[in-house]
CSV table of C-alpha atoms and ligand atoms in Angstrom, one decimal:
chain,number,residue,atom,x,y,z
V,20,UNK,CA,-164.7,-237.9,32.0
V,21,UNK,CA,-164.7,-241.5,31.2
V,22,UNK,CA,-167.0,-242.9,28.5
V,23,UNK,CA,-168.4,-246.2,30.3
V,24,UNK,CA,-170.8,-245.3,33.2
V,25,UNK,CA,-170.4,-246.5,36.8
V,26,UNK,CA,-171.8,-249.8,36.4
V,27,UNK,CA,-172.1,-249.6,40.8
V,28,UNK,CA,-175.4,-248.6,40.4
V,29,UNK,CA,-175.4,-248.8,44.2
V,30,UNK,CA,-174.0,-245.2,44.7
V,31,UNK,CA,-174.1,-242.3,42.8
V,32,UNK,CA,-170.5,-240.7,42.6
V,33,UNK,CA,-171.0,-237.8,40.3
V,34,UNK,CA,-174.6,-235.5,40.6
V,35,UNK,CA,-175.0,-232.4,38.5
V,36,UNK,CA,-177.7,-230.0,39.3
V,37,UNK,CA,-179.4,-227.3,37.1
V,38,UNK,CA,-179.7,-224.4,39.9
V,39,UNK,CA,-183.4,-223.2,38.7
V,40,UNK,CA,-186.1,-221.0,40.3
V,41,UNK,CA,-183.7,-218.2,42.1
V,42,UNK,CA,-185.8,-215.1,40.6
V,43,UNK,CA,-189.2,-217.1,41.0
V,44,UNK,CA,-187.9,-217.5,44.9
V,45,UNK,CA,-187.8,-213.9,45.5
V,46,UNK,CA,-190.7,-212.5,43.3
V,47,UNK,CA,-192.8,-214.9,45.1
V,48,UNK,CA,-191.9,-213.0,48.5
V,49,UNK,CA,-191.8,-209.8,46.5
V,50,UNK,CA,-188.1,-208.8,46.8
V,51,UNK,CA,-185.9,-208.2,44.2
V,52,UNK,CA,-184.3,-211.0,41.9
V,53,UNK,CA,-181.1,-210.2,43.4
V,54,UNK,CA,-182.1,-211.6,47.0
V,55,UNK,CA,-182.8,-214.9,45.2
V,56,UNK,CA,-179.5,-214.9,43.8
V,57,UNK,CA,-177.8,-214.5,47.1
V,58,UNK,CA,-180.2,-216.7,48.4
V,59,UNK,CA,-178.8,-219.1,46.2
V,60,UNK,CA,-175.8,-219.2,47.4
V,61,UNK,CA,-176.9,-220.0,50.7
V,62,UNK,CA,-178.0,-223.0,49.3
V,63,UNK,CA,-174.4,-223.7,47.5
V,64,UNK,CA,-172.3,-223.2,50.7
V,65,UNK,CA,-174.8,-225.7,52.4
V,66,UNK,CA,-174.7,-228.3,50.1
V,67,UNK,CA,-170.9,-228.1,49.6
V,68,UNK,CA,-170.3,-228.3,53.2
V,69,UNK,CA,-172.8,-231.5,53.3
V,70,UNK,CA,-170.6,-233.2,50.9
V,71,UNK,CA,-168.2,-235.2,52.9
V,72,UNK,CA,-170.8,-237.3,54.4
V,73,UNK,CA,-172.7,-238.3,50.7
V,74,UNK,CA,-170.1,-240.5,49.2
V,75,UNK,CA,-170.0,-238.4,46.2
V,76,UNK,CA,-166.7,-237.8,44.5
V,77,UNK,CA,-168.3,-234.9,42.2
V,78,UNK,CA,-171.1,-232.3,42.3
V,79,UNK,CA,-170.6,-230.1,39.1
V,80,UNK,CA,-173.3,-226.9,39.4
V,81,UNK,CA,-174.6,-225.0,36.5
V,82,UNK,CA,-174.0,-221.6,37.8
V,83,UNK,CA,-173.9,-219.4,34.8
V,84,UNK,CA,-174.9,-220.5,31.7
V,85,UNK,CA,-173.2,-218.5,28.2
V,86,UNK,CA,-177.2,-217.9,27.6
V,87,UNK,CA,-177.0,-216.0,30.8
V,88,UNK,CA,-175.3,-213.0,29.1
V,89,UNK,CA,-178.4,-212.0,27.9
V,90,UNK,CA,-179.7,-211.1,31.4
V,91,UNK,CA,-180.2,-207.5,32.5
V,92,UNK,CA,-176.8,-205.8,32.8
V,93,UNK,CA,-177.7,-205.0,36.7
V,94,UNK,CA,-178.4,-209.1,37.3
V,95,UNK,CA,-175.2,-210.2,35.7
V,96,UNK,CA,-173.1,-208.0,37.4
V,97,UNK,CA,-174.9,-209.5,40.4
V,98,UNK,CA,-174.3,-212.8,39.7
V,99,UNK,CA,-170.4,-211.9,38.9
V,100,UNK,CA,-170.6,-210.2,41.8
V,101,UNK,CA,-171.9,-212.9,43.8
V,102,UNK,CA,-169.0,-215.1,42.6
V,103,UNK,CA,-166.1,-213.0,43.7
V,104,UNK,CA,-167.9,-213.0,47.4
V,105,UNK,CA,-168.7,-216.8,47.1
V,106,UNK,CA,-164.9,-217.6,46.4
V,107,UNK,CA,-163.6,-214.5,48.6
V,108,UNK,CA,-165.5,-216.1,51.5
V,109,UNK,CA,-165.5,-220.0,51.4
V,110,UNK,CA,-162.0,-220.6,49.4
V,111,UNK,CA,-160.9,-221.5,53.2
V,112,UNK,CA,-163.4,-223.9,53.7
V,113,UNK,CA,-162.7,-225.6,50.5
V,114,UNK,CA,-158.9,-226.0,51.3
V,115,UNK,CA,-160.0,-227.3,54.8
V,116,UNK,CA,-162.5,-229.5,54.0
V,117,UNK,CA,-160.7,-231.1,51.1
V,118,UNK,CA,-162.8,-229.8,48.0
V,119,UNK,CA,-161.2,-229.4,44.9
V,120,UNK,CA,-162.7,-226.6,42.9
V,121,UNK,CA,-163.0,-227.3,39.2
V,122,UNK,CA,-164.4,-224.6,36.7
V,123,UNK,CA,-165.9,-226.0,33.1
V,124,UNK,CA,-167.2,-223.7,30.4
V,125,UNK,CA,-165.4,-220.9,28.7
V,126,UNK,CA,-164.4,-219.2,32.2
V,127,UNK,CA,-160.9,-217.1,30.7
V,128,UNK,CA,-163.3,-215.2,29.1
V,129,UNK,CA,-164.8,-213.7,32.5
V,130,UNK,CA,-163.8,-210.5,33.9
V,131,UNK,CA,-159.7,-210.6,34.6
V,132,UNK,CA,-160.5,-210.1,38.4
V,133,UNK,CA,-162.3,-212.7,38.1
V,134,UNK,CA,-160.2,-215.3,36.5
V,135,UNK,CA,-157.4,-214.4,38.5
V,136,UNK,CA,-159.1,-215.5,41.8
V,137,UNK,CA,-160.5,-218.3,39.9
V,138,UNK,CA,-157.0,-219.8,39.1
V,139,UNK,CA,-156.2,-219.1,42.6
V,140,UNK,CA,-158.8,-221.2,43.7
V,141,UNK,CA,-157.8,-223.7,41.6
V,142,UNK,CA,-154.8,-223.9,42.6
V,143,UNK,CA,-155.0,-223.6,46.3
V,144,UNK,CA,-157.9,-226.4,46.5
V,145,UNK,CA,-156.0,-229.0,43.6
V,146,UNK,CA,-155.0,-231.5,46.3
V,147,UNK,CA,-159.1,-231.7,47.7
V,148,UNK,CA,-160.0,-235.2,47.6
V,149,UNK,CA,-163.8,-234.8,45.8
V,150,UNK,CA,-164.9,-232.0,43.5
V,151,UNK,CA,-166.8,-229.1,43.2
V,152,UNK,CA,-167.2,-228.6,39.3
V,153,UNK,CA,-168.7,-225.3,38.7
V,154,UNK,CA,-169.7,-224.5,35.3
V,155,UNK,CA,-169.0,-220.6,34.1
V,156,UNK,CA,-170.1,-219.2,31.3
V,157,UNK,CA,-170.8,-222.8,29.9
V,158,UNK,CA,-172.6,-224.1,27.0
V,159,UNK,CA,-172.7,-227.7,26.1
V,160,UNK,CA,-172.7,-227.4,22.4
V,161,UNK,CA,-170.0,-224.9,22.8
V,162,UNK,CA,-167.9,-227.8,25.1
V,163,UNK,CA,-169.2,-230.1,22.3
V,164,UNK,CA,-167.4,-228.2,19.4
V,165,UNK,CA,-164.5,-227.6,21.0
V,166,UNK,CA,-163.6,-230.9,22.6
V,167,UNK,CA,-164.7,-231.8,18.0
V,168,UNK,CA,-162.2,-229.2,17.0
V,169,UNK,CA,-159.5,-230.6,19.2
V,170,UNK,CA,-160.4,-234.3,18.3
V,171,UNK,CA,-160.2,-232.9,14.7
V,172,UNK,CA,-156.9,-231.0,15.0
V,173,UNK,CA,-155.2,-234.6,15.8
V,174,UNK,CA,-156.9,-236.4,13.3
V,175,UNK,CA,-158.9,-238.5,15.6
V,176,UNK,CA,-162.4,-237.5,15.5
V,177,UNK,CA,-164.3,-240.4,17.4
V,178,UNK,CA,-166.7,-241.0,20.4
V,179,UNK,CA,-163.7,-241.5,22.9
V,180,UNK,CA,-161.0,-238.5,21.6
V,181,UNK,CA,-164.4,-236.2,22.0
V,182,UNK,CA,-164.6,-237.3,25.4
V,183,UNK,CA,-161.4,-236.6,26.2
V,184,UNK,CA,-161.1,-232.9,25.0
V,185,UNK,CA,-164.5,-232.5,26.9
V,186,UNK,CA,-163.9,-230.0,30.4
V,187,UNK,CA,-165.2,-232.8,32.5
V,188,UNK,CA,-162.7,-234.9,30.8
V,189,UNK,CA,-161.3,-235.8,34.5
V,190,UNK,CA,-164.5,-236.0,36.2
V,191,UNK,CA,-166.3,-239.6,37.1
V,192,UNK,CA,-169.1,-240.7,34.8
V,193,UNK,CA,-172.7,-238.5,35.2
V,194,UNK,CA,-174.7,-240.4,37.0
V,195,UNK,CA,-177.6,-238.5,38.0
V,196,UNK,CA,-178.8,-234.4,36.6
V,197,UNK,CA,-181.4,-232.7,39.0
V,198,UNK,CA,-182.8,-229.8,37.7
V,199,UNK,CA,-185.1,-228.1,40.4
V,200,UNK,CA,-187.9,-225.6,40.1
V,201,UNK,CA,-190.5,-227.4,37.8
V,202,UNK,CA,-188.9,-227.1,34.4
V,203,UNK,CA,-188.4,-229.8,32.4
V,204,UNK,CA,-185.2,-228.9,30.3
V,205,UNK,CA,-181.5,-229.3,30.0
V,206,UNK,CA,-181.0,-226.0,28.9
V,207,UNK,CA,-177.6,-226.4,27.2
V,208,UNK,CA,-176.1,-228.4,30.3
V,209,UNK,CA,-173.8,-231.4,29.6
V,210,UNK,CA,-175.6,-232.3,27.1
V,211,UNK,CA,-173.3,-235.3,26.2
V,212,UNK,CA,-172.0,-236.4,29.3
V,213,UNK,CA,-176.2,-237.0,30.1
V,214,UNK,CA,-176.4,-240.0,27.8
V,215,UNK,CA,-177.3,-242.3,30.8
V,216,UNK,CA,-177.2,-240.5,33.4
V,217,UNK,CA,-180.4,-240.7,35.2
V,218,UNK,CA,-182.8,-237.7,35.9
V,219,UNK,CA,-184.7,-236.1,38.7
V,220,UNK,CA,-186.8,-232.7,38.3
V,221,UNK,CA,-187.9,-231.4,41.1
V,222,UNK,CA,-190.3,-228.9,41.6
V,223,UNK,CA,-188.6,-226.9,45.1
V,224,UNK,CA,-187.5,-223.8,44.0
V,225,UNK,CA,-183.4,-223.9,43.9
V,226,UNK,CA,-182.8,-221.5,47.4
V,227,UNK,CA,-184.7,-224.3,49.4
V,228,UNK,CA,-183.1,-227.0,47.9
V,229,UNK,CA,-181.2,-228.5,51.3
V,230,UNK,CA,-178.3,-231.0,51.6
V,231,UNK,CA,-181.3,-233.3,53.4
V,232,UNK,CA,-183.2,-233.6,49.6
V,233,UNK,CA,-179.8,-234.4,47.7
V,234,UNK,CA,-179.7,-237.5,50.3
V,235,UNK,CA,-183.1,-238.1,49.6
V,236,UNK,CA,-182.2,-238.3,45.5
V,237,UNK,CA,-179.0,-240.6,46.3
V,238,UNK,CA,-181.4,-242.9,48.1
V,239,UNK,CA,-183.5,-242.7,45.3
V,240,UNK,CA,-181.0,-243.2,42.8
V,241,UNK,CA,-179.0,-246.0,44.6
V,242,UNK,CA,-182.9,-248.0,44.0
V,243,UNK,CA,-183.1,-247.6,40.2
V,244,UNK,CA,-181.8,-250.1,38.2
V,245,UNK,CA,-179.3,-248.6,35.5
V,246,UNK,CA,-179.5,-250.8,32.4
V,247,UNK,CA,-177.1,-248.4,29.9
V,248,UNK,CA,-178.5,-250.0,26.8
V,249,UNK,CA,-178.5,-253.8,27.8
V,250,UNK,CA,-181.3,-255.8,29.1
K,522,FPP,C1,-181.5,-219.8,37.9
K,522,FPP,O1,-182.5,-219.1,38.5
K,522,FPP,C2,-180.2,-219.5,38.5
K,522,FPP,C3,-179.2,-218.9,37.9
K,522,FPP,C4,-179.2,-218.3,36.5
K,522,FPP,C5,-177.9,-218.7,38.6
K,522,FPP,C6,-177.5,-219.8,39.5
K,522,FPP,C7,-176.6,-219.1,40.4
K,522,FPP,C8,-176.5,-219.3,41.8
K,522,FPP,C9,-177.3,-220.3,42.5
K,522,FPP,C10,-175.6,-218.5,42.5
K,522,FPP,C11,-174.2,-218.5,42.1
K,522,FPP,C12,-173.5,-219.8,42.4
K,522,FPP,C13,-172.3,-219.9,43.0
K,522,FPP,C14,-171.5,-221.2,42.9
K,522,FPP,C15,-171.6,-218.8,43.7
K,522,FPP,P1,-183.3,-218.0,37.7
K,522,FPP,O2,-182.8,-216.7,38.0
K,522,FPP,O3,-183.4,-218.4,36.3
K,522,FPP,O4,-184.7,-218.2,38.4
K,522,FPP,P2,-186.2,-218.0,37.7
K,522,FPP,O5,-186.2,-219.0,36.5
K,522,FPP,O6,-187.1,-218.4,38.8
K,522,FPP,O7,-186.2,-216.6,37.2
């Protein structure tokens, strides 16, 4: 990802959202967290199919934090679970609607079923013409001290060679981080690629979240006026 933000502070080309408010979805109907989960989903596949007509070139979502491990055993394999679906299901519609997949975070170390059909995925979607970045098993800091290490390896340890050892090294500027659901935290989530982005919490709990409020946030967005440090 390139160090200078978008100075067209007209459009938004690269969102990242903070999925939030899943298990607060379901308890408040009283099913089971899992339903919120799946719900989820539902509201993934929607937005991802809303994507051609936003103008953005990248929506990277934070679908499983390397926090999230310390979940009950029954909700990760859920979530897991919920992956291999997600990707058995709409890898098609990726390929035909022209989405590249891109995974960030420390995603090898998933289940070997699961990277398998993740570098599939990857593969079979690596001529889309916008992105999908889905973060796996990602930690900031983590991304932070590796894309260090690697910067340090070479000798190089400055703002730009940490940059470009980051995962979203070939992703467009950040411009704009929603986090829905009411909480007002980044929670380990590209911590360093946030440093002018712009940011909207919302209170809707993440499975109503619709491709009509992500409009409603680029509108929003395309008003503010985006100063990164001048005057
Ligand atoms: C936060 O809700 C959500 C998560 C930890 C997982 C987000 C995952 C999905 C939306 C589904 C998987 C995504 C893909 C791309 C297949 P929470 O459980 O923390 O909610 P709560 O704070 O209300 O308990």
């Amino acid at each position: 990802m390139g160090d200078t933000p978008s100075q067209d502070a007209a459009r938004a080309r690269h969102v990242a959202i903070i999925m939030d408010g899943n298990g607060r979805w379901a308890k408040k109907r009283g099913l089971p967290r899992s339903v919120g989960h799946q719900r989820g989903v539902e509201a993934v596949r929607k937005l991802v199919r809303s994507l051609d007509g936003s103008g953005l070139d990248c929506l990277t979502l934070y679908a499983f934090s390397s926090e999230n491990w310390k979940r009950s055993e029954d909700e990760v394999d859920d979530l897991m679970n919920l992956m291999r679906k997600f990707i058995k299901s709409d890898l098609q519609q990726f390929i035909d609607n022209k989405v590249r997949l891109k995974i960030i975070g420390d995603w090898q170390s998933l289940a070997p079923d699961i990277v398998e059909m993740l570098e599939d995925a990857l593969e079979k979607t690596s001529q889309g013409s916008h992105t999908v970045a889905v973060a796996l098993n990602y930690g900031s800091q983590q991304e932070i001290a590796r894309a260090a290490a690697k910067a340090a390896a070479i000798g190089d340890v400055n703002e730009a060679s940490i940059a470009a050892n980051l995962d979203t090294n070939d992703l467009p500027p950040l411009d704009l981080l929603i986090r829905t659901s009411g909480e007002i935290r980044l929670s380990n989530f590209l911590l360093w690629q946030s440093a002018y982005a712009e940011m909207l919490f919302v209170d809707t709990l993440w499975p109503d979240f619709t491709p009509e409020m992500l409009e409603t946030a680029l509108d929003d967005f395309a008003r503010r006026e985006r100063r990164f440090g001048g005057r």
